Short mmCIF file of C-alpha atoms and ligand atoms in Angstrom, two decimals:
data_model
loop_
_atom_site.label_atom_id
_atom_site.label_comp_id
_atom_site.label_asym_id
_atom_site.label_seq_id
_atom_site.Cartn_x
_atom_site.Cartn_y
_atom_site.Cartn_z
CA UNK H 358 0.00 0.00 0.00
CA UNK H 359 1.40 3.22 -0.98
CA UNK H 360 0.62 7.02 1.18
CA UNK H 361 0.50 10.40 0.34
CA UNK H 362 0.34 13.48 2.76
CA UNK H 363 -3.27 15.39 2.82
CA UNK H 364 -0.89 18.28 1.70
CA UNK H 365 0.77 16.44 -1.47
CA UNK H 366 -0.92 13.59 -3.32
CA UNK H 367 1.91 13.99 -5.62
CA UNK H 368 4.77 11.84 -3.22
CA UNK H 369 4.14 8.70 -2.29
CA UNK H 370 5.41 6.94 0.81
CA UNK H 371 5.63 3.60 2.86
CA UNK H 372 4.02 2.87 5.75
CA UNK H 373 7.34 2.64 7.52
CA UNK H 374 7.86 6.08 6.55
CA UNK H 375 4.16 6.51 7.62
CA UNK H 376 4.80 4.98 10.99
CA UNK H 377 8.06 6.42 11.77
CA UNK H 378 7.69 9.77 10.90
CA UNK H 379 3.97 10.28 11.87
CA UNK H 380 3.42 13.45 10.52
CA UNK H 381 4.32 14.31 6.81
CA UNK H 382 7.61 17.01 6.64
CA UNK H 383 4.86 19.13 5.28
CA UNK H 384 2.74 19.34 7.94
CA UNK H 385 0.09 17.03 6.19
CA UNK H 386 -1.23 13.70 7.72
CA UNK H 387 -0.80 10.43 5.92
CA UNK H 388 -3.68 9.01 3.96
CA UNK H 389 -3.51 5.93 1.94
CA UNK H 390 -3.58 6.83 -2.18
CA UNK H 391 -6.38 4.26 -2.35
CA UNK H 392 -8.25 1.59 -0.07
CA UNK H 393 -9.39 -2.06 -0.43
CA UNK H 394 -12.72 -2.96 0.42
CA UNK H 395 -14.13 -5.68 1.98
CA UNK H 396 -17.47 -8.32 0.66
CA UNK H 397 -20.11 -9.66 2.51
CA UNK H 398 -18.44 -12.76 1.66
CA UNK H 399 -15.05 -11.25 3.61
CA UNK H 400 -17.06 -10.69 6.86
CA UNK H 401 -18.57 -13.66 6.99
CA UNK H 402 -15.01 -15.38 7.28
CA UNK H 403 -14.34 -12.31 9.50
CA UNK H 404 -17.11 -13.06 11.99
CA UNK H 405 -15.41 -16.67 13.18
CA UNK H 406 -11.97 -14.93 14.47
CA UNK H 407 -10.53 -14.27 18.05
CA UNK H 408 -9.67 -11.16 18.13
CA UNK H 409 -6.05 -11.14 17.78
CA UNK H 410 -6.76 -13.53 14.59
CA UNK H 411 -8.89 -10.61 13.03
CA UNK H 412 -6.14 -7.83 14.28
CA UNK H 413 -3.92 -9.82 11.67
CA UNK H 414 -6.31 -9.96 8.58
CA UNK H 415 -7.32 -6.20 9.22
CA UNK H 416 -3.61 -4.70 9.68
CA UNK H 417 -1.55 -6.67 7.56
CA UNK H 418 -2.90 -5.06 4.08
CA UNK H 419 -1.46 -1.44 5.53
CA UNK H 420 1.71 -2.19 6.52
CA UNK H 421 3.10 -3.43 2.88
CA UNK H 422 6.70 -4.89 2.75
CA UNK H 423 7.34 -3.38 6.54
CA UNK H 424 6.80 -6.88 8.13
CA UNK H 425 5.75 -10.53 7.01
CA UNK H 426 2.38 -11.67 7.65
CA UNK H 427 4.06 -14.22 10.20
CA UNK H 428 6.29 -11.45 11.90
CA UNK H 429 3.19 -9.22 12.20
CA UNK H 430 1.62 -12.36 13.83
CA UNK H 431 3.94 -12.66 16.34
CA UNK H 432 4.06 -9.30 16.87
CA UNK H 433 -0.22 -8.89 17.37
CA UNK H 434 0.38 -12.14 19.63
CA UNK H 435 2.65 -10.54 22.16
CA UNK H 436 0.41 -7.40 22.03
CA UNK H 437 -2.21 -8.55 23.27
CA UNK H 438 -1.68 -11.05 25.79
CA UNK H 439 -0.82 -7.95 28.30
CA UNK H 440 -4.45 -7.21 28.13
CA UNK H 441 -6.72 -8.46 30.93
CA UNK H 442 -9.24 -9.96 27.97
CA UNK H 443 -8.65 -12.88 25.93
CA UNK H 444 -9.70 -10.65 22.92
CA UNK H 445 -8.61 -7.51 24.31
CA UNK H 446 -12.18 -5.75 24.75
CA UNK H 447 -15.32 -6.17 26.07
CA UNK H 448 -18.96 -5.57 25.03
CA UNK H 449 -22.05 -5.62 28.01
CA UNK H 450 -25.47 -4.66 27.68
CA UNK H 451 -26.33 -1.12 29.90
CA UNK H 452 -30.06 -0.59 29.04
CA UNK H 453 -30.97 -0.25 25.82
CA UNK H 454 -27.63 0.54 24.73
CA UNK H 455 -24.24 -1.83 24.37
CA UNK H 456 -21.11 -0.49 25.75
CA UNK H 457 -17.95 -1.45 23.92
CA UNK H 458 -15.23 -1.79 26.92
CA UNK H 459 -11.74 -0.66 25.77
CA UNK H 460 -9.97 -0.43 28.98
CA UNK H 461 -8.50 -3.43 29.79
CA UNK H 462 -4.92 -2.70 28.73
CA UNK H 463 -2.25 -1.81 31.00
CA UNK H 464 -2.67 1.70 31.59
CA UNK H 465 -6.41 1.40 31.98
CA UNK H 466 -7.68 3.60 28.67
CA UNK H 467 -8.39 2.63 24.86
CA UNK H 468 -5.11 4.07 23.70
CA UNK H 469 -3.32 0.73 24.95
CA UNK H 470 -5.09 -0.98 22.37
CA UNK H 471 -2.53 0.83 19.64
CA UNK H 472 -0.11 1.81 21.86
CA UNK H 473 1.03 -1.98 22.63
CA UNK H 474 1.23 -2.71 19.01
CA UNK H 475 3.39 0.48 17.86
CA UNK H 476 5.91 -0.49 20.95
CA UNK H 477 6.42 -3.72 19.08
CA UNK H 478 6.46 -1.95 16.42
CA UNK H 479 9.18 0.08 17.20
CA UNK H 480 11.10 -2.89 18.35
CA UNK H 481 10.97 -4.89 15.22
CA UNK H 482 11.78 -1.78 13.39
CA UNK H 483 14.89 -0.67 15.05
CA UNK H 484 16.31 -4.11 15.74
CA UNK H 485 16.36 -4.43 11.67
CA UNK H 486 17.95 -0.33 10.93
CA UNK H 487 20.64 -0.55 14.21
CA UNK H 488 19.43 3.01 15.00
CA UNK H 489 18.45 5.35 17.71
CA UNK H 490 15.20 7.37 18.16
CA UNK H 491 13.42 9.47 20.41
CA UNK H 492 9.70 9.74 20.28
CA UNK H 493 8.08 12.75 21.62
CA UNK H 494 4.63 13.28 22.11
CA UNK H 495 2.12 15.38 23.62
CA UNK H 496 -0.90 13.88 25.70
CA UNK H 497 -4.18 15.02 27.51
CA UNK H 498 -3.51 12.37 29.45
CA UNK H 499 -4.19 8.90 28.47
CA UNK H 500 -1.63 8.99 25.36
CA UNK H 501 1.06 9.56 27.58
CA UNK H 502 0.63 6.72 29.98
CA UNK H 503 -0.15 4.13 27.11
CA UNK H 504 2.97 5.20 24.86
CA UNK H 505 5.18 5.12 28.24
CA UNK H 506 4.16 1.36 29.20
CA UNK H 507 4.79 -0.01 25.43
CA UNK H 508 8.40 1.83 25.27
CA UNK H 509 9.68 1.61 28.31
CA UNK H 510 12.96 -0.14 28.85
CA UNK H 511 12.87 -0.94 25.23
CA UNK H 512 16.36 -0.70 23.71
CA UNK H 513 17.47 2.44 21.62
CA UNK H 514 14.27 4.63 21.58
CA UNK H 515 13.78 7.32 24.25
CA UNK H 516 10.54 8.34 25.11
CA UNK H 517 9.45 12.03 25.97
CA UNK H 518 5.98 12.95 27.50
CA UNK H 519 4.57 16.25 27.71
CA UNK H 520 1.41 16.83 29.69
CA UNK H 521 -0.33 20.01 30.44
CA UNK H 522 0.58 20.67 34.26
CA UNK H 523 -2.51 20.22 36.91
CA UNK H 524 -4.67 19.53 33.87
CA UNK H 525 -4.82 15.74 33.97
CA UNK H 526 -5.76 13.75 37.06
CA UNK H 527 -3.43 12.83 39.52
CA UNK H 528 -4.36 8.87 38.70
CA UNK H 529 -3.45 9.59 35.12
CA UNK H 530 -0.10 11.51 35.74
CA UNK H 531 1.01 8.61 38.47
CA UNK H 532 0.34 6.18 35.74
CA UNK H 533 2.89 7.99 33.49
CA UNK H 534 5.54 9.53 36.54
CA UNK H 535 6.05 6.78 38.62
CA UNK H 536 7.79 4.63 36.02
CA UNK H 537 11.41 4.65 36.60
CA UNK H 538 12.83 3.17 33.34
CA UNK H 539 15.78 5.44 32.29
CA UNK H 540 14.64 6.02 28.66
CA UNK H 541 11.54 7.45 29.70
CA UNK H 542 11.09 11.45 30.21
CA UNK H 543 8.37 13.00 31.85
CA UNK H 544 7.75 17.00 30.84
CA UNK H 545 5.11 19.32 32.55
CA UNK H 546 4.22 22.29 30.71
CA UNK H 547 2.70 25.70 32.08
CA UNK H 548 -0.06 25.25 29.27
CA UNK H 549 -2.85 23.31 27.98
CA UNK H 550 -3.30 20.08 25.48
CA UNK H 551 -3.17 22.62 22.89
CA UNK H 552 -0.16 24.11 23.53
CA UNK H 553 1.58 20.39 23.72
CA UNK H 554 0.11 19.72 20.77
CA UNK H 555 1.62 22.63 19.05
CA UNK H 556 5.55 22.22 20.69
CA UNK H 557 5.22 18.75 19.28
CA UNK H 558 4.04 20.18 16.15
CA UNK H 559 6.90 22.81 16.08
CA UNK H 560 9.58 20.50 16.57
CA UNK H 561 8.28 17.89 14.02
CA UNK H 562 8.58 21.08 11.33
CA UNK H 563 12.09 21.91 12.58
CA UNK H 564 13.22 19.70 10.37
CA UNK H 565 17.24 20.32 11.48
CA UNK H 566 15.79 19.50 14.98
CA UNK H 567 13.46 16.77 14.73
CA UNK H 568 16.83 15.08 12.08
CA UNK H 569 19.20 15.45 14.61
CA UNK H 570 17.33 13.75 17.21
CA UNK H 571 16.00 11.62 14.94
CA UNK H 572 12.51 12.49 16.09
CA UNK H 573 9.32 9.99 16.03
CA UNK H 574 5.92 10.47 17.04
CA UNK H 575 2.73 8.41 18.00
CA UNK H 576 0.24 11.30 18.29
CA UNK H 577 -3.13 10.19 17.51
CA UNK H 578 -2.46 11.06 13.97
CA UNK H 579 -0.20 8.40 13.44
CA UNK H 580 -1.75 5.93 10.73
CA UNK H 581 -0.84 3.03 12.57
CA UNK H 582 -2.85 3.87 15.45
CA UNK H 583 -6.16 4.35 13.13
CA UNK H 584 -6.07 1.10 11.69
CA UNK H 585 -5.07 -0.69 15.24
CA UNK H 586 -8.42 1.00 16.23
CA UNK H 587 -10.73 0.04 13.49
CA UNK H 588 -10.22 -3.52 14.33
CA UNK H 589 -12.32 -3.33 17.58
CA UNK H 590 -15.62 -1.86 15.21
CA UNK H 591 -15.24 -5.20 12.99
CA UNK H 592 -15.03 -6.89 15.96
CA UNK H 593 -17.84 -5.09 17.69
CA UNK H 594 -19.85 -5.96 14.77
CA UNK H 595 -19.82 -9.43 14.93
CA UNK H 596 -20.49 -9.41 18.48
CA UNK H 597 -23.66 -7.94 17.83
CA UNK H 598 -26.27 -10.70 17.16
CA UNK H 599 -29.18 -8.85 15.74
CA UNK H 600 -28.06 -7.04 12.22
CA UNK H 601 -31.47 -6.76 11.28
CA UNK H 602 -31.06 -3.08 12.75
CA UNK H 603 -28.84 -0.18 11.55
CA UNK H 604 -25.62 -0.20 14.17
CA UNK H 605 -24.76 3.37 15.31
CA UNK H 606 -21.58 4.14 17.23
CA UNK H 607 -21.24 6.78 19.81
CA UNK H 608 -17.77 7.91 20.37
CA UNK H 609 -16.24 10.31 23.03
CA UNK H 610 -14.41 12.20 20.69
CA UNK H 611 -11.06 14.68 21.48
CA UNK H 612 -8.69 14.19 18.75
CA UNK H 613 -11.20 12.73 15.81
CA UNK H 614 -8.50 9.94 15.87
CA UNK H 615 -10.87 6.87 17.49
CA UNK H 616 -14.01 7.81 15.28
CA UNK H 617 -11.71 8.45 12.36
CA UNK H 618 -10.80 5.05 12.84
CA UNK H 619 -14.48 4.03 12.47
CA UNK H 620 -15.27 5.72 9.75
CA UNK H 621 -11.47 4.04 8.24
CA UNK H 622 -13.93 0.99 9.00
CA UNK H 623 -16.56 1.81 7.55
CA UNK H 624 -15.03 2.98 3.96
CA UNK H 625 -13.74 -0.19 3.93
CA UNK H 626 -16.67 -2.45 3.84
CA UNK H 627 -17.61 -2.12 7.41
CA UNK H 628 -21.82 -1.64 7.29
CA UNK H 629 -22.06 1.34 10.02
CA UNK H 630 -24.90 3.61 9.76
CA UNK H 631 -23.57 6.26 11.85
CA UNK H 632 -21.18 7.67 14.26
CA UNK H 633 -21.95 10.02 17.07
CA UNK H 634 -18.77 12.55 17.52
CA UNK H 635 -19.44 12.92 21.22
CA UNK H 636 -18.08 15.97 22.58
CA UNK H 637 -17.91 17.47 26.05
CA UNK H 638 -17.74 21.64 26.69
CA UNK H 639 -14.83 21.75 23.78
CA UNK H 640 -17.07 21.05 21.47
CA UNK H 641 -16.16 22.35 18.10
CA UNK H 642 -16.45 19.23 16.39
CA UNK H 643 -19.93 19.49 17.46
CA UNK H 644 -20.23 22.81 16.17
CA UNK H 645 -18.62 21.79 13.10
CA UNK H 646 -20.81 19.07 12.72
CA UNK H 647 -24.21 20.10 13.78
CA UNK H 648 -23.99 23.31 12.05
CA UNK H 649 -20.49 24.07 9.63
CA UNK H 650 -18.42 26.10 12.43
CA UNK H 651 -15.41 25.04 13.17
CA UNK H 652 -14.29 27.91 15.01
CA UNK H 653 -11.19 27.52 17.28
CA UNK H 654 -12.21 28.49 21.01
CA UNK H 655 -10.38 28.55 24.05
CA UNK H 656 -9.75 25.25 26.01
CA UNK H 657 -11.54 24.80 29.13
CA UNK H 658 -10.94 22.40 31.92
CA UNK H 659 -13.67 19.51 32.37
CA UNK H 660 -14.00 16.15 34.41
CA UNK H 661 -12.94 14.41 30.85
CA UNK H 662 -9.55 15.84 30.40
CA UNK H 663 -8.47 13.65 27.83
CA UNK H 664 -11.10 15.05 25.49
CA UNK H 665 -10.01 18.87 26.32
CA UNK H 666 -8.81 19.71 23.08
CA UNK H 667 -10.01 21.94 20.20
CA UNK H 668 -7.59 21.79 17.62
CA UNK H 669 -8.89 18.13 16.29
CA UNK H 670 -5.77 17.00 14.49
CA UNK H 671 -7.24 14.21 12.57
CA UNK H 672 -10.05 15.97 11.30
CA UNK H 673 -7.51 17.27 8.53
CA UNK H 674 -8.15 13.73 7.04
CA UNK H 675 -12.30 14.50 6.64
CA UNK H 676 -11.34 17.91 5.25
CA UNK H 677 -9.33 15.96 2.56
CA UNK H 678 -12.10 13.52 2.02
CA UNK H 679 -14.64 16.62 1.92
CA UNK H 680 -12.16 18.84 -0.62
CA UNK H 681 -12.03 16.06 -3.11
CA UNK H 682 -9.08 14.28 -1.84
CA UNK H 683 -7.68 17.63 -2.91
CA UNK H 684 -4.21 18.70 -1.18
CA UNK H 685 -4.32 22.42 -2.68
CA UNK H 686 -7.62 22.91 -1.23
CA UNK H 687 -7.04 20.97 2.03
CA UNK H 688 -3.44 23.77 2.48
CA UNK H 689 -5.91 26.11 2.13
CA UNK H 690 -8.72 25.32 4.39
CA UNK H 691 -5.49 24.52 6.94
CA UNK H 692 -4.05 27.65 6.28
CA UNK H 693 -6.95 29.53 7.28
CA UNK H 694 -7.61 27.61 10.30
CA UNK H 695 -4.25 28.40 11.43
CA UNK H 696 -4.44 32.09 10.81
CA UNK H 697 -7.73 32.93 11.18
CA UNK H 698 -9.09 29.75 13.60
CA UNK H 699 -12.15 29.26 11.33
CA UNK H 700 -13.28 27.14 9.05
CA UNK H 701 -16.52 27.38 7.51
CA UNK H 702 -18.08 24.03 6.20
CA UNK H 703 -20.63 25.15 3.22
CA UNK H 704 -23.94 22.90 2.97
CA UNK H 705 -22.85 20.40 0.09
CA UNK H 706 -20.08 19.61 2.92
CA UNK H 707 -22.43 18.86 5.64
CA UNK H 708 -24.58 16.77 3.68
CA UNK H 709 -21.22 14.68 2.84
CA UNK H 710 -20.28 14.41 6.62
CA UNK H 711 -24.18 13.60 7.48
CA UNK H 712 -23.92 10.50 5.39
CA UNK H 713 -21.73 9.38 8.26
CA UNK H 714 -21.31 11.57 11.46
CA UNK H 715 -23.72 13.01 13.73
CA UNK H 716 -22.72 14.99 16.84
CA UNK H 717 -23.38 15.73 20.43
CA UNK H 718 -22.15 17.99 23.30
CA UNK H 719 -22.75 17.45 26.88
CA UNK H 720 -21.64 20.20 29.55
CA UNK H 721 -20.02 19.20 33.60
CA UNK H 722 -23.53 18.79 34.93
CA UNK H 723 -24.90 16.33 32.47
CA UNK H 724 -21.75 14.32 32.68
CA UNK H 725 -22.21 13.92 36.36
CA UNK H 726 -25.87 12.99 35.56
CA UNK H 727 -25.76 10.55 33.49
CA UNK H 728 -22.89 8.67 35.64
CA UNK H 729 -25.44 8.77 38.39
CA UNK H 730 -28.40 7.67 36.37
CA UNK H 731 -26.00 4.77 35.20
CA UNK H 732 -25.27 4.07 38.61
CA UNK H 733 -28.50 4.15 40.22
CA UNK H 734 -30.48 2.44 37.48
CA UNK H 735 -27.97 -0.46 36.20
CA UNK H 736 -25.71 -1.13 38.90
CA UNK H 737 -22.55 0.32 36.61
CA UNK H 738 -19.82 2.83 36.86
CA UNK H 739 -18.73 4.79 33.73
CA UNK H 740 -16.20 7.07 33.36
CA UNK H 741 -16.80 10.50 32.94
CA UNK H 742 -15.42 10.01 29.18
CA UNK H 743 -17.23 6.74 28.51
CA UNK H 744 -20.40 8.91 30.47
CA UNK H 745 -20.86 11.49 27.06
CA UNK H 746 -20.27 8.30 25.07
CA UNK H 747 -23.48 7.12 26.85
CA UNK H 748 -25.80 9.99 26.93
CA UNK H 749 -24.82 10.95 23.81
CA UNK H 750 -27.93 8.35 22.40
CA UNK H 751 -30.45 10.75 24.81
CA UNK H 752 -29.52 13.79 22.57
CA UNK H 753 -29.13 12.30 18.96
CA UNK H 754 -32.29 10.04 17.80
CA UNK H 755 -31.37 7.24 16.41
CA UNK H 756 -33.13 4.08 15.97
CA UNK H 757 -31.36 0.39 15.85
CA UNK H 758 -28.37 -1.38 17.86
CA UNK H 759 -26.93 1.70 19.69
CA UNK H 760 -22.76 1.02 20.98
CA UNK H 761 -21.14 3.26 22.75
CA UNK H 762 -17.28 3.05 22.99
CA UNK H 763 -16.01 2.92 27.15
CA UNK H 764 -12.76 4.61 26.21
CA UNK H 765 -11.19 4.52 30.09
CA UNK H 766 -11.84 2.60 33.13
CA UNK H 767 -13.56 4.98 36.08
CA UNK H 768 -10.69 4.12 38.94
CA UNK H 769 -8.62 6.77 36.52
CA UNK H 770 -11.18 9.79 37.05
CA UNK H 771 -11.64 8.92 40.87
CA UNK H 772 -12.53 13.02 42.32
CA UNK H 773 -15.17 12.84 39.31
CA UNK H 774 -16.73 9.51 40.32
CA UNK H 775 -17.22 10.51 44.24
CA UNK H 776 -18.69 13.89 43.46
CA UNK H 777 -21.23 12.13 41.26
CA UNK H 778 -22.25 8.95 43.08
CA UNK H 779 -19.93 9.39 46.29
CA UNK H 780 -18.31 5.92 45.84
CA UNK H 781 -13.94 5.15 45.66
CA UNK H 782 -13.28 3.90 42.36
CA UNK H 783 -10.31 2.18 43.09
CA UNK H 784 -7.31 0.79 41.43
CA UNK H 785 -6.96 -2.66 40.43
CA UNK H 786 -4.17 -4.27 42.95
CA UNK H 787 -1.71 -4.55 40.27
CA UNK H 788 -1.49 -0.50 39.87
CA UNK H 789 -2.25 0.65 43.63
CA UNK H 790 1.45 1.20 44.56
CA UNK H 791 1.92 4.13 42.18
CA UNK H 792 -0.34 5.98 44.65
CA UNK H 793 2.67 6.15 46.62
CA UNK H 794 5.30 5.62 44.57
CA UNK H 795 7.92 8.49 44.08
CA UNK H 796 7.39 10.89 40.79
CA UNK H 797 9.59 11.91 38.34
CA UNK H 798 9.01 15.19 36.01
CA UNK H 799 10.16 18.35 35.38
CA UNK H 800 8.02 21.42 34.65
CA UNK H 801 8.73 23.81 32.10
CA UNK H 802 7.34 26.77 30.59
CA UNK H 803 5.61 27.06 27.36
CA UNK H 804 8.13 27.65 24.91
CA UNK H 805 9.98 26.04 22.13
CA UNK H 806 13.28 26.83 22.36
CA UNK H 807 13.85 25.72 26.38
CA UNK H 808 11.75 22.29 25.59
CA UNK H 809 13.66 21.49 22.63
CA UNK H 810 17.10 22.63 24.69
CA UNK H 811 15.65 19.98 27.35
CA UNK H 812 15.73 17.32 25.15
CA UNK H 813 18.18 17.75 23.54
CA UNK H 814 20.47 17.57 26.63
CA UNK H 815 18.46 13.98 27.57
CA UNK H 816 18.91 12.56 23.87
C1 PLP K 638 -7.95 10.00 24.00
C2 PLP K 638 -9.23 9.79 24.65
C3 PLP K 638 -10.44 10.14 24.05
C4 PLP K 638 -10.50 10.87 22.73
O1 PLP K 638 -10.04 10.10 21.64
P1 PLP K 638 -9.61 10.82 20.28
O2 PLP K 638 -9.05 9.72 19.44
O3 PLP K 638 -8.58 11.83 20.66
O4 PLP K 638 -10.83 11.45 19.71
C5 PLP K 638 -11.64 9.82 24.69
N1 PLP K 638 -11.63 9.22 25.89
C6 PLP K 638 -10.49 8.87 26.51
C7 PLP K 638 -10.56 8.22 27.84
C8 PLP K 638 -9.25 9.12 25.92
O5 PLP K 638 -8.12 8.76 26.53
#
């Protein structure tokens, strides 16, 4: 399979290039110059796999001449047998609504599900080229914790983390802190997700920086996450008995990168009527969605940290799909988002993203709500994320076999839980000593030049 960048169809690359790199050296995301697309015939042999088994047959048609079928095997094997699932997720009924339980990883939050393959990944990769890397990346919080647990103490890749300070909870930054491995680098910065976002972005388009330290990145823009993800909608699917009825997915949405990974499904050959892009108070995807404004606003702080974001960094991929697979017109539409923070989405656009997306929003108190309702009613604790997943399907009407994606276990949102339904969410045993383990991080201000000075002195 060959890739372009949303920013230059013109080049084509390889997914190693693709997974290495992350983001194209002209700011563009990767996008594959064309897609396969699975029969009816296709999912029917689908429907008998485990889910590793089905990990394989999905994946392997991305990744090209980067790995053999058997290495990528092995390397899906050894993935997931760290999760606490035989195949990795989980779906239970909660009313009239099934909830798709991604949390059963190591660090407690969807982002494993990737995150433990691109580790391997990295292995495989760098035990063939004999060369040193340093990933960094920029988290709201579950990212972080994820990409620490699959690199650490792996051999010639560093890992550094930067996390807005006092912005994610203290269960999330303990999951990433307390790990002592030498090659992994904690970094606090005086700023929001945004900000992260953009260092990370600044140093990828230093180009005589990000060469030197031979920079890599697993943002949720890197291509090997999306297709990682899709595998759990195919496998979703065939969990769900009943296809007489349309199957809608409701999905907490930050960085567009999880439902971008559904919709990846979808185009090829997966039979999704629609996704909810489930937002909390940063909500302009919603606004996007529901009514063509995508107007950058400021970030503010919620009980779902990990979906405090509103530069969406995968919706660049849509806007290429909307512009006609277009890179002038995608520059330009990125252009003016950059300068002006707007981008206005005309009517023949929203009909195209109708076909597929709806959208919700759901402010603090409503989140609390519907955790309690939950709670009282079914006997279940969600997470505040997994929470706007939920009542996401009381705002948007749609009729047929409603799934909402659990994207993090509760135990890491515990101060949210015990103002809602004033119960502990604890820890399972395994993780309970990093409650009182030591941390390590440094904090630094908001600016390029002394984070990039920082790492370089660490590479
Ligand atoms: C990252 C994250 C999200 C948002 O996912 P995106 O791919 O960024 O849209 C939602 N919930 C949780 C718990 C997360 O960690």
């Amino acid at each position: 399979m060959n890739y372009v960048s949303t920013r230059n169809s013109s080049k084509s690359f390889k997914f190693k290039d693709v997974f290495i790199k992350g983001l194209a050296d002209d700011g563009g995301l990767f996008i594959p110059k064309s897609l396969h697309k699975y029969n009816q015939s296709d999912l029917i042999e689908f429907e008998k796999l485990e889910y590793s088994e089905l990990a394989k047959k999905i994946i392997y048609p991305f990744i090209g001449d980067f790995m053999s079928e058997p290495d990528l095997g092995k390397i899906i094997d050894k993935s997931y047998s760290v999760f606490r699932k035989k195949n990795v997720v989980d779906l239970v009924k909660i009313g009239d609504r099934s909830v798709l339980e991604l949390f059963h990883g190591p660090t407690l939050a969807f982002k494993d599900i990737a995150m433990q393959l691109l580790g391997n990944f990295y292995d495989y990769h760098l035990k063939n080229e004999n060369e040193k890397i340093n990933i960094v990346v920029a988290t709201s919080g579950d990212t972080g914790a994820a990409a620490i647990d699959a690199i650490k103490g792996k051999k010639n890749v560093n890992i550094f983390i930067l996390h807005p300070n006092n912005r994610i909870s203290p269960v999330q930054r303990r999951l990433m802190t307390t790990v002592g491995e030498k090659n992994v680098f904690n970094i606090a910065i005086e700023g929001n997700f945004d900000d992260c976002q953009n260092l990370v972005k600044a140093m990828f388009a230093d180009q005589s920086f990000s060469n030197e330290i031979k920079m890599s990145g697993v943002n949720s823009i890197n291509w090997a996450r999306i297709i990682a993800q899709s595998v759990y909608y195919f496998y979703c699917y065939f969990l769900i008995k009943d296809k007489s009825e349309p199957i809608n997915f409701s999905v907490p949405t930050g960085n567009f990168g999880d439902v971008y990974a559904g919709y990846l499904a979808k185009r090829i050959g997966l039979p999704v009527n629609k996704f909810i892009v489930a937002t909390n108070q940063n909500d302009i995807l919603h606004r996007a969605i529901s009514n063509g404004n995508y107007y950058v606003e400021n970030v503010l702080e919620t009980i779902s940290p990990s979906m405090d974001i509103q530069i969406a960094s995968n919706f660049e991929r849509l806007i290429y799909d909307l512009n006609d697979q277009n890179d002038k017109k995608t520059i330009d539409v990125m252009k003016r988002i950059k300068q002006i923070g707007k981008y206005e989405i005309n009517k023949e656009n929203l009909d195209k993203i109708h076909v597929d997306f709806v959208s919700s929003r759901m402010d603090e108190n409503e989140v609390l709500n519907t955790i309690k309702t939950v709670y009282k009613k079914f006997d279940k604790v969600l997470d505040p994320h997994s929470a706007i997943g939920y009542g996401a399907f009381d705002k948007v009407n749609l009729k047929g076999n409603n799934i909402v994606l659990a994207t993090a276990h509760p135990c890491k949102f515990p101060s949210a839980i015990e103002k809602a339904i004033s119960i502990k969410a604890e820890l399972p045993d395994k993780l309970a000593f990093i409650l009182n383990e030591k941390e390590n991080y440094d904090i630094i201000d908001n600016d390029l030049n002394k984070i990039k000075k920082h790492i370089k002195e660490r590479v």
